[in-house]
């Protein structure tokens, strides 16, 4: 009888927590463990999103001494104050190479902390990097117990791999099909460039969250900008954490915001540009002008064909983990 009573007490609490978004940040932590590394182009997060991943979460730089540390996940599978940091670059500090300390110790007295590397958890070592100090995003937090990156329009971490590597073929056309999952906050409607590729010939696989008109724009393997099914109004999401899904599959484009469908229709004729060599996380390519303004918590790009159920599993995981409903 005691077991039955305990069960009845626990279940209502869990259901209420689920409805209200009160979840620990590592809930359903390893949703992508069932996805092969070959199908994950990159996976960046401040939580351990694959149980098989054994590397660091990110590399951080103190702006006063330029010392840099690689930050591990804590025992709960997230980056936190108790995460162990390993000195990778000494700078002008008194640290020694390989010295270890907690994150709270490393950041003590630091005017700012900026991300120089966001480590790829896919298993493919496609890390997002930024060597230009002024373009390194701030590390701040937390959202639902998780760190996140802060962008003011000039920052950008980029994955230095070409579109025909990160995206799959659409028939004979290379580098077109794929699905981008994001957890972000646009703070203002004035972002000319946010994520992806943009070539000099205006061929792009890129998303803008949000443009100056408050719209989200998604051009996927297309020549901008006269196509159909490429935008919707998203100004009501300014300042809010939301989950974004953007997929190109053959002729179809799909965009969802926290599991609410916004676009599902035919895109333009497919295009590919071999000059697309870096996928921007906060801008296009390696750009550092007029980029994302707001916060970024997680980014994952998959190039395999995903079913609706698979998409929803990843969406629900991101929404619950970040309280991004």
CSV table of C-alpha atoms in Angstrom, one decimal:
chain,number,residue,atom,x,y,z
A,1,UNK,CA,0.0,0.0,0.0
A,2,UNK,CA,2.9,2.4,0.8
A,3,UNK,CA,4.3,1.8,-2.6
A,4,UNK,CA,1.0,2.7,-4.3
A,5,UNK,CA,0.6,5.9,-2.3
A,6,UNK,CA,4.2,6.9,-3.1
A,7,UNK,CA,3.5,6.3,-6.8
A,8,UNK,CA,0.4,8.4,-6.7
A,9,UNK,CA,2.2,11.2,-5.1
A,10,UNK,CA,5.1,11.2,-7.6
A,11,UNK,CA,3.1,10.9,-10.8
A,12,UNK,CA,1.0,14.1,-10.3
A,13,UNK,CA,4.2,16.1,-9.5
A,14,UNK,CA,6.0,14.8,-12.6
A,15,UNK,CA,3.0,15.6,-14.8
A,16,UNK,CA,2.8,19.1,-13.4
A,17,UNK,CA,6.5,19.6,-13.9
A,18,UNK,CA,6.2,18.5,-17.5
A,19,UNK,CA,3.4,20.9,-18.2
A,20,UNK,CA,5.1,23.8,-16.6
A,21,UNK,CA,8.6,23.1,-18.1
A,22,UNK,CA,10.3,22.4,-14.7
A,23,UNK,CA,12.9,20.0,-15.9
A,24,UNK,CA,16.5,19.5,-15.0
A,25,UNK,CA,18.7,20.6,-17.9
A,26,UNK,CA,19.9,17.1,-18.7
A,27,UNK,CA,16.4,15.6,-19.1
A,28,UNK,CA,16.3,13.0,-21.9
A,29,UNK,CA,20.0,13.8,-22.2
A,30,UNK,CA,21.1,11.5,-25.0
A,31,UNK,CA,18.3,11.7,-27.6
A,32,UNK,CA,20.8,11.6,-30.4
A,33,UNK,CA,22.6,8.4,-29.2
A,34,UNK,CA,20.5,6.5,-31.6
A,35,UNK,CA,21.7,8.6,-34.6
A,36,UNK,CA,24.9,7.5,-36.3
A,37,UNK,CA,27.9,9.9,-36.2
A,38,UNK,CA,27.9,9.8,-40.0
A,39,UNK,CA,24.5,11.4,-40.0
A,40,UNK,CA,25.3,14.2,-37.5
A,41,UNK,CA,27.2,17.0,-39.2
A,42,UNK,CA,27.8,18.8,-36.0
A,43,UNK,CA,26.3,19.0,-32.5
A,44,UNK,CA,27.1,21.9,-30.1
A,45,UNK,CA,25.6,22.3,-26.7
A,46,UNK,CA,26.3,23.2,-23.0
A,47,UNK,CA,24.8,19.9,-22.0
A,48,UNK,CA,26.1,16.5,-22.9
A,49,UNK,CA,23.8,15.5,-25.7
A,50,UNK,CA,25.4,12.1,-26.5
A,51,UNK,CA,26.3,9.6,-23.9
A,52,UNK,CA,29.1,8.3,-26.1
A,53,UNK,CA,30.8,11.7,-26.3
A,54,UNK,CA,33.8,11.9,-23.9
A,55,UNK,CA,35.4,15.2,-24.9
A,56,UNK,CA,35.2,18.8,-23.6
A,57,UNK,CA,32.2,21.1,-23.8
A,58,UNK,CA,33.8,24.3,-24.9
A,59,UNK,CA,37.0,26.4,-24.6
A,60,UNK,CA,36.8,29.7,-22.8
A,61,UNK,CA,39.1,32.8,-22.7
A,62,UNK,CA,39.5,35.3,-19.9
A,63,UNK,CA,39.6,38.7,-21.5
A,64,UNK,CA,42.1,40.1,-18.9
A,65,UNK,CA,44.9,37.6,-19.2
A,66,UNK,CA,43.9,35.7,-22.4
A,67,UNK,CA,44.3,32.4,-20.5
A,68,UNK,CA,42.1,29.7,-22.1
A,69,UNK,CA,40.7,26.5,-20.6
A,70,UNK,CA,38.9,23.5,-21.9
A,71,UNK,CA,35.8,23.0,-19.9
A,72,UNK,CA,34.5,19.5,-19.1
A,73,UNK,CA,31.0,18.4,-18.3
A,74,UNK,CA,30.2,18.0,-14.6
A,75,UNK,CA,28.8,14.8,-13.1
A,76,UNK,CA,25.3,15.8,-14.1
A,77,UNK,CA,26.3,16.1,-17.8
A,78,UNK,CA,26.3,19.8,-18.1
A,79,UNK,CA,28.8,22.7,-18.0
A,80,UNK,CA,28.6,24.3,-14.6
A,81,UNK,CA,30.5,26.0,-11.8
A,82,UNK,CA,31.9,22.7,-10.7
A,83,UNK,CA,33.1,21.7,-14.2
A,84,UNK,CA,36.8,20.8,-14.3
A,85,UNK,CA,38.8,23.2,-16.5
A,86,UNK,CA,42.2,22.3,-18.1
A,87,UNK,CA,44.5,25.1,-19.0
A,88,UNK,CA,45.1,25.0,-22.8
A,89,UNK,CA,46.7,28.5,-23.3
A,90,UNK,CA,48.5,30.3,-20.5
A,91,UNK,CA,48.4,33.9,-21.9
A,92,UNK,CA,49.7,36.4,-19.3
A,93,UNK,CA,48.4,34.4,-16.4
A,94,UNK,CA,50.3,32.5,-13.7
A,95,UNK,CA,48.7,29.2,-14.8
A,96,UNK,CA,50.7,26.3,-16.2
A,97,UNK,CA,49.8,24.3,-19.2
A,98,UNK,CA,47.6,21.4,-18.2
A,99,UNK,CA,46.7,22.9,-14.8
A,100,UNK,CA,43.2,22.0,-13.6
A,101,UNK,CA,40.7,23.9,-11.6
A,102,UNK,CA,36.9,24.4,-11.4
A,103,UNK,CA,35.0,26.8,-13.6
A,104,UNK,CA,34.1,28.9,-10.6
A,105,UNK,CA,37.8,29.3,-9.8
A,106,UNK,CA,38.8,30.1,-13.3
A,107,UNK,CA,36.3,32.8,-13.8
A,108,UNK,CA,36.9,34.5,-10.4
A,109,UNK,CA,37.6,38.2,-11.0
A,110,UNK,CA,37.4,37.9,-14.8
A,111,UNK,CA,35.8,40.9,-16.5
A,112,UNK,CA,34.5,38.7,-19.3
A,113,UNK,CA,34.6,35.1,-20.5
A,114,UNK,CA,34.4,34.5,-24.3
A,115,UNK,CA,34.1,31.2,-26.2
A,116,UNK,CA,36.9,30.4,-28.6
A,117,UNK,CA,35.9,26.8,-29.4
A,118,UNK,CA,32.5,25.0,-29.1
A,119,UNK,CA,33.3,21.3,-29.3
A,120,UNK,CA,31.4,19.0,-31.6
A,121,UNK,CA,29.7,16.1,-29.8
A,122,UNK,CA,28.9,14.3,-33.1
A,123,UNK,CA,32.1,12.2,-33.0
A,124,UNK,CA,33.3,13.9,-36.2
A,125,UNK,CA,35.5,16.6,-34.5
A,126,UNK,CA,33.9,19.4,-36.5
A,127,UNK,CA,34.4,22.0,-33.8
A,128,UNK,CA,33.0,25.6,-34.1
A,129,UNK,CA,35.9,28.0,-33.7
A,130,UNK,CA,36.7,31.7,-33.6
A,131,UNK,CA,40.3,33.1,-33.4
A,132,UNK,CA,39.3,36.8,-33.7
A,133,UNK,CA,38.9,38.0,-30.2
A,134,UNK,CA,36.4,40.7,-31.0
A,135,UNK,CA,34.2,38.1,-32.7
A,136,UNK,CA,34.2,35.5,-29.8
A,137,UNK,CA,30.7,35.4,-28.2
A,138,UNK,CA,30.3,35.9,-24.5
A,139,UNK,CA,29.7,33.0,-22.2
A,140,UNK,CA,26.8,33.7,-19.8
A,141,UNK,CA,23.8,32.0,-18.3
A,142,UNK,CA,21.9,30.4,-17.2
A,143,UNK,CA,18.7,29.3,-18.9
A,144,UNK,CA,17.1,26.4,-17.1
A,145,UNK,CA,20.4,25.7,-15.4
A,146,UNK,CA,22.5,25.8,-18.7
A,147,UNK,CA,25.1,28.2,-19.9
A,148,UNK,CA,24.6,30.0,-23.2
A,149,UNK,CA,26.3,32.3,-25.6
A,150,UNK,CA,25.5,36.0,-26.0
A,151,UNK,CA,25.7,37.8,-29.4
A,152,UNK,CA,25.5,41.5,-30.2
A,153,UNK,CA,25.8,41.3,-34.0
A,154,UNK,CA,29.5,41.0,-34.5
A,155,UNK,CA,30.2,37.6,-32.9
A,156,UNK,CA,30.4,34.3,-34.8
A,157,UNK,CA,31.6,30.7,-34.1
A,158,UNK,CA,31.9,28.9,-37.4
A,159,UNK,CA,32.2,25.2,-38.5
A,160,UNK,CA,35.0,25.2,-41.2
A,161,UNK,CA,33.6,22.5,-43.4
A,162,UNK,CA,32.0,22.9,-46.9
A,163,UNK,CA,28.3,22.5,-47.6
A,164,UNK,CA,28.9,19.3,-49.6
A,165,UNK,CA,30.4,17.8,-46.4
A,166,UNK,CA,27.8,19.0,-43.9
A,167,UNK,CA,24.7,18.6,-46.1
A,168,UNK,CA,23.7,15.6,-48.2
A,169,UNK,CA,23.0,15.4,-51.9
A,170,UNK,CA,19.7,16.3,-53.4
A,171,UNK,CA,19.7,14.1,-56.5
A,172,UNK,CA,22.7,15.2,-58.5
A,173,UNK,CA,23.0,18.5,-56.6
A,174,UNK,CA,25.5,18.4,-53.7
A,175,UNK,CA,25.2,20.0,-50.3
A,176,UNK,CA,21.4,20.7,-50.1
A,177,UNK,CA,19.5,18.3,-47.9
A,178,UNK,CA,19.7,18.6,-44.1
A,179,UNK,CA,18.0,19.5,-40.9
A,180,UNK,CA,19.1,22.3,-38.6
A,181,UNK,CA,18.0,22.3,-34.9
A,182,UNK,CA,18.5,25.4,-32.9
A,183,UNK,CA,17.7,26.8,-29.4
A,184,UNK,CA,18.1,30.5,-29.6
A,185,UNK,CA,16.7,33.9,-28.5
A,186,UNK,CA,16.5,36.8,-30.8
A,187,UNK,CA,16.7,40.0,-28.7
A,188,UNK,CA,15.8,42.4,-31.5
A,189,UNK,CA,14.3,42.3,-35.0
A,190,UNK,CA,17.4,43.6,-36.8
A,191,UNK,CA,19.6,40.6,-37.7
A,192,UNK,CA,20.7,40.5,-41.4
A,193,UNK,CA,22.7,37.3,-40.9
A,194,UNK,CA,22.3,34.5,-38.4
A,195,UNK,CA,23.2,31.0,-39.4
A,196,UNK,CA,24.6,29.0,-42.4
A,197,UNK,CA,26.2,29.6,-45.8
A,198,UNK,CA,26.0,32.6,-48.1
A,199,UNK,CA,28.1,32.7,-51.3
A,200,UNK,CA,29.1,35.7,-53.4
A,201,UNK,CA,26.6,34.6,-56.1
A,202,UNK,CA,23.8,34.8,-53.4
A,203,UNK,CA,23.4,31.1,-53.3
A,204,UNK,CA,22.7,30.2,-49.7
A,205,UNK,CA,21.7,27.7,-47.2
A,206,UNK,CA,21.0,30.2,-44.5
A,207,UNK,CA,18.5,31.3,-41.8
A,208,UNK,CA,17.8,34.7,-40.4
A,209,UNK,CA,16.3,35.0,-36.9
A,210,UNK,CA,14.9,37.7,-36.9
A,211,UNK,CA,15.2,40.1,-39.8
A,212,UNK,CA,14.5,43.8,-39.3
A,213,UNK,CA,10.8,43.2,-40.3
A,214,UNK,CA,10.5,40.6,-37.5
A,215,UNK,CA,10.5,37.7,-40.0
A,216,UNK,CA,12.4,34.4,-39.9
A,217,UNK,CA,13.9,33.7,-43.4
A,218,UNK,CA,15.1,30.3,-44.6
A,219,UNK,CA,16.7,29.8,-47.9
A,220,UNK,CA,17.9,26.2,-48.3
A,221,UNK,CA,20.2,25.5,-51.3
A,222,UNK,CA,18.5,28.3,-53.2
A,223,UNK,CA,19.3,31.6,-55.0
A,224,UNK,CA,17.9,34.4,-53.0
A,225,UNK,CA,15.4,36.0,-52.8
A,226,UNK,CA,12.3,35.6,-54.9
A,227,UNK,CA,11.3,32.1,-53.8
A,228,UNK,CA,8.1,31.0,-52.1
A,229,UNK,CA,7.8,29.5,-48.6
A,230,UNK,CA,10.8,31.3,-47.3
A,231,UNK,CA,9.6,33.6,-44.4
A,232,UNK,CA,7.1,34.1,-41.6
A,233,UNK,CA,6.6,36.7,-38.9
A,234,UNK,CA,8.4,35.8,-35.7
A,235,UNK,CA,8.6,39.2,-33.9
A,236,UNK,CA,6.5,38.0,-31.0
A,237,UNK,CA,9.4,35.7,-30.1
A,238,UNK,CA,11.9,38.5,-29.4
A,239,UNK,CA,13.4,38.0,-26.0
A,240,UNK,CA,12.0,34.5,-25.7
A,241,UNK,CA,13.8,31.1,-25.7
A,242,UNK,CA,12.4,29.0,-28.6
A,243,UNK,CA,13.4,25.9,-30.4
A,244,UNK,CA,13.8,26.1,-34.2
A,245,UNK,CA,13.7,23.3,-36.8
A,246,UNK,CA,14.7,24.0,-40.4
A,247,UNK,CA,14.8,21.2,-42.9
A,248,UNK,CA,15.4,20.9,-46.6
A,249,UNK,CA,14.4,17.6,-48.2
A,250,UNK,CA,14.5,17.4,-51.9
A,251,UNK,CA,12.0,20.0,-53.1
A,252,UNK,CA,10.4,20.5,-49.7
A,253,UNK,CA,11.2,23.1,-47.0
A,254,UNK,CA,10.0,22.7,-43.4
A,255,UNK,CA,10.2,25.2,-40.6
A,256,UNK,CA,8.9,24.7,-37.1
A,257,UNK,CA,9.1,26.9,-33.9
A,258,UNK,CA,8.9,24.9,-30.7
A,259,UNK,CA,6.9,22.2,-32.6
A,260,UNK,CA,4.5,24.7,-34.2
A,261,UNK,CA,4.7,24.4,-38.0
A,262,UNK,CA,5.4,27.6,-39.8
A,263,UNK,CA,6.4,26.5,-43.3
A,264,UNK,CA,5.9,23.2,-45.1
A,265,UNK,CA,6.0,23.6,-48.9
A,266,UNK,CA,8.1,23.6,-52.1
A,267,UNK,CA,11.3,25.6,-52.3
A,268,UNK,CA,13.1,27.0,-55.3
A,269,UNK,CA,15.2,24.9,-57.7
A,270,UNK,CA,18.3,23.5,-55.9
A,271,UNK,CA,21.7,25.2,-56.1
A,272,UNK,CA,25.1,24.4,-54.8
A,273,UNK,CA,28.1,26.7,-54.5
A,274,UNK,CA,31.5,25.2,-53.8
A,275,UNK,CA,32.7,28.4,-52.2
A,276,UNK,CA,30.5,27.7,-49.2
A,277,UNK,CA,33.3,26.5,-46.9
A,278,UNK,CA,32.2,27.5,-43.3
A,279,UNK,CA,28.8,27.2,-41.6
A,280,UNK,CA,28.3,30.2,-39.4
A,281,UNK,CA,26.8,29.9,-35.9
A,282,UNK,CA,25.7,33.5,-35.4
A,283,UNK,CA,26.4,34.7,-38.9
A,284,UNK,CA,26.9,33.5,-42.4
A,285,UNK,CA,30.2,31.7,-43.2
A,286,UNK,CA,32.9,33.5,-41.2
A,287,UNK,CA,31.2,36.9,-41.2
A,288,UNK,CA,31.4,39.2,-38.2
A,289,UNK,CA,29.2,42.1,-39.3
A,290,UNK,CA,25.4,42.4,-38.8
A,291,UNK,CA,25.0,38.9,-37.3
A,292,UNK,CA,22.7,37.5,-34.7
A,293,UNK,CA,21.7,39.6,-31.8
A,294,UNK,CA,20.5,37.6,-28.8
A,295,UNK,CA,21.4,34.2,-27.2
A,296,UNK,CA,22.4,30.8,-28.5
A,297,UNK,CA,22.2,27.7,-26.4
A,298,UNK,CA,22.4,24.7,-28.8
A,299,UNK,CA,22.9,24.0,-32.5
A,300,UNK,CA,22.8,20.6,-34.3
A,301,UNK,CA,22.9,19.9,-38.0
A,302,UNK,CA,21.8,16.5,-39.4
A,303,UNK,CA,22.1,15.5,-43.0
A,304,UNK,CA,20.1,12.2,-43.0
A,305,UNK,CA,16.4,12.0,-43.9
A,306,UNK,CA,14.4,12.4,-40.7
A,307,UNK,CA,10.9,11.2,-40.1
A,308,UNK,CA,8.3,13.4,-38.5
A,309,UNK,CA,8.6,11.3,-35.3
A,310,UNK,CA,12.4,11.7,-35.2
A,311,UNK,CA,12.1,15.5,-35.7
A,312,UNK,CA,9.6,15.7,-32.8
A,313,UNK,CA,11.8,13.6,-30.5
A,314,UNK,CA,14.7,16.1,-31.0
A,315,UNK,CA,12.4,19.1,-30.7
A,316,UNK,CA,10.8,17.8,-27.5
A,317,UNK,CA,14.2,17.1,-26.0
A,318,UNK,CA,15.5,20.5,-26.8
A,319,UNK,CA,12.4,22.3,-25.6
A,320,UNK,CA,12.3,20.5,-22.3
A,321,UNK,CA,16.0,20.7,-21.6
A,322,UNK,CA,16.1,24.5,-22.3
A,323,UNK,CA,12.5,25.3,-21.2
A,324,UNK,CA,12.0,26.7,-24.7
A,325,UNK,CA,8.3,26.2,-25.3
